[in-house]
Amino acid sequence: MIVTSPPSPVISIQNLTKTYSSGFQALKSITLDIRRGEIFALLGPNGAGKTTLISIVCGIVTPSTGTVSVDGHDIARDYRAARARIGLVPQELTTDAFETVWDTVSFSRGLFGKAKNPKVIERVLRDLHLWDKKDNKIMTLSGGMKRRVLIAKALSHEPEILFLDEPTAGVDVELRRDMWRVVRGLCDNGVTIILTTHYIEEAEEMADRVGVITKGELLLVEDKAVLMQKLGKKQLALKLSTPIDRIPTALAEYPLALSSDGAILTYTYDKQTERTGIDTMLNDLGRTGLRFTDLESQQSSLEDIFVGLLETPR
Amino acid sequence: MNWHAVQAIYMFEMARTRRTLLQSIVSPVISTSLYFVVFGAAIGSRIQQVDSVSYGAFIVPGLIMLSLLTQSIANASFGIYFPRFTGTIYEILSAPLSSFEIVLSYVGAAATKSTILGLIILLTAGLFVPLHIDHPFWMLVFLLLTAVTFSLFGFIVGLWADGFEKLQLVPLLIITPLTFLGGSFYSIHMLPPFWQAVTLFNPVVYLISAFRWSFFGQADVHIGISVVAILSVLGLCLAVIWWMFKTGYRLKS
């Protein structure tokens, strides 16, 4: 799938494939552009290739074929310039144990080629509510705090691009809120964010664009709003005054579903089409003598879309 | 060059030494002192001079080498293995760092530690036997060269190992026997001719011989041959590390 974007993407991935030495093909010809300053959510089930994709861009995994450029710098030929722009928050809680929070975050800044700057470190630690833990050894911190440390490390060198690999997996509500506040702040300052998450509502809330990946293939990349519009179904639920056993034959041609208790009739329609068919369906419903006491319409969530896409036979 | 990164890793490793001071510095000093007490004072007093040097003084270069080799390997292998074990290696791999810079910082720190250790042992030895160093400059050169070479070797071990037991394996089962059999406590001329010839296949013989030459001006093997042997091991280690980084061996999939 080739997705074209406006000029000068901040990350350009071309025909990227990865086959591990075990023979497992983790990525199958991925082509993807990430726009400067956007929040891009990569959705996919476990083993879809999300982490492999991120790891290749960050230089941790070697691609089999294909190219990746970061801000115009090829990740193989010009790896210094490419990597210096990137911050990575890994999925696993991989931290040192005996270092203090301050030391480990300062270490990361040096590692990425930046001169010491206590003010930047202080700001990052304060933003992540780590300031009062700065002299604590990492081993004494809770899992949530360690996650904050990993984010602080990734931000220590003021990256232009931030990768968050399942950042909210197993963290509490407070940290999640803090994290998204920081992410929004970064985005406001022009930082491009690429995240993978299982919490689809967060992608729905945070992302500008969504990519769906499964079995190493990018199924689609779309503006979130467009995706919701394009694939989003609406449903009209009618609460019947008297439950029924089955849908009357007069209504058989409509996309209707009956709840197990026979009390709710759900009509699914595509809101993109000009004629939703609601009026004729309701007329036909009236003719059958069925009465309803309440009605409710709702739009499918990104999660529904996501599950629907993955379930579609390919 | 990403000097900030080299400095960051180097200081990180040196900080680890400070945290584990007892293990890093004190315990090798204690064990070396015990060697002096046992071999130098207790048994050594009954041994006549070796190559016209008192036995206590004769074993000093060998003892320093014994610690230098094992500690260089232990420091360097642990330094690179531990981030692999905990997973923090992701940060090193994703940083704008060349393979050369990674090796320079880890091996540099390991070699610094073992060189300091070697000098501390030398000073400790001075408490037991009168020390005389014929060629102090060359003594330092050989000390550094050995520390760097075996830190490189330790780095290879740290990349190769896939468990803590393998980290112990090489120093314990290979390096310690080679050092003991490499003339730490005797001149290889004391061996029967056949074993003298066999011993020459042991690279540690050349290290100890060269180091002892810098102390006493006499060597088991010609100093030129020793220098070539040490540089060959150094070159071999560099080649192996180059290959490891080129192929991503145990670092990148």
Coordinates of C-alpha atoms in Angstrom, one line a residue, chain A residues 18 20 58-62 79-81 83-84 86 88-90 93-96 98-99 104 106-116 137 150 153-154, chain B residues 1-12 15-16 19 82-83 86-99 101 106 247-248 251-253:
Chain A
K18 CA 12.2 -7.6 7.7
Y20 CA 14.3 -12.6 11.0
C58 CA 15.5 3.7 15.7
G59 CA 18.5 1.6 14.6
I60 CA 18.0 -1.4 16.9
V61 CA 16.9 -3.8 14.2
T62 CA 18.5 -4.1 10.8
Y79 CA 22.7 7.3 11.1
R80 CA 24.1 9.9 13.4
A81 CA 21.9 12.7 12.0
R83 CA 19.2 9.0 15.3
A84 CA 20.0 12.3 17.0
I86 CA 14.8 10.5 17.7
L88 CA 12.4 6.2 22.0
V89 CA 10.3 5.0 24.8
P90 CA 10.5 1.2 24.6
L93 CA 10.5 -1.4 31.5
T94 CA 14.2 -1.7 30.7
T95 CA 16.0 0.6 33.2
D96 CA 19.2 0.5 35.1
F98 CA 21.6 1.3 40.8
E99 CA 21.7 4.7 39.1
T104 CA 20.3 8.0 34.2
S106 CA 21.6 12.9 32.2
F107 CA 23.4 9.9 30.8
S108 CA 20.8 9.6 28.0
R109 CA 21.3 13.2 27.0
G110 CA 25.1 12.7 26.7
L111 CA 24.5 9.5 24.8
F112 CA 22.6 11.4 22.1
G113 CA 25.5 13.8 21.7
K114 CA 24.2 16.8 23.7
A115 CA 26.2 18.8 26.2
K116 CA 25.1 18.7 29.8
K137 CA 17.9 5.0 42.8
L150 CA 12.0 6.0 30.4
K153 CA 15.3 9.6 29.2
A154 CA 13.8 9.7 25.7
Chain B
M1 CA 33.0 11.8 17.0
N2 CA 30.2 11.8 19.6
W3 CA 32.5 12.8 22.5
H4 CA 29.5 13.5 24.8
A5 CA 28.4 9.9 24.4
V6 CA 31.9 8.4 24.9
Q7 CA 32.2 10.5 28.0
A8 CA 28.7 9.5 29.2
I9 CA 29.4 5.7 28.9
Y10 CA 32.9 6.0 30.2
M11 CA 31.8 7.9 33.3
F12 CA 28.8 5.5 33.8
A15 CA 30.7 5.1 38.5
R16 CA 30.0 1.4 38.6
R19 CA 29.8 1.7 43.6
F82 CA 24.8 -6.2 31.7
P83 CA 23.0 -3.8 29.4
T86 CA 18.7 -5.9 31.4
G87 CA 17.7 -4.7 27.9
T88 CA 19.1 -1.2 28.4
I89 CA 21.3 -1.9 25.4
Y90 CA 18.4 -0.5 23.3
E91 CA 19.5 3.0 24.2
I92 CA 23.1 2.4 23.2
L93 CA 22.0 0.9 19.9
S94 CA 19.5 3.7 19.1
A95 CA 22.0 6.5 20.0
P96 CA 24.0 8.3 17.3
L97 CA 27.1 6.3 18.2
S98 CA 29.5 4.5 15.9
S99 CA 30.8 1.0 16.8
E101 CA 32.8 4.9 19.9
Y106 CA 33.4 0.5 27.3
T247 CA 27.2 -8.6 11.4
G248 CA 25.3 -7.3 14.4
L251 CA 23.4 -7.1 19.3
K252 CA 21.1 -6.5 16.4
S253 CA 18.6 -9.0 14.8

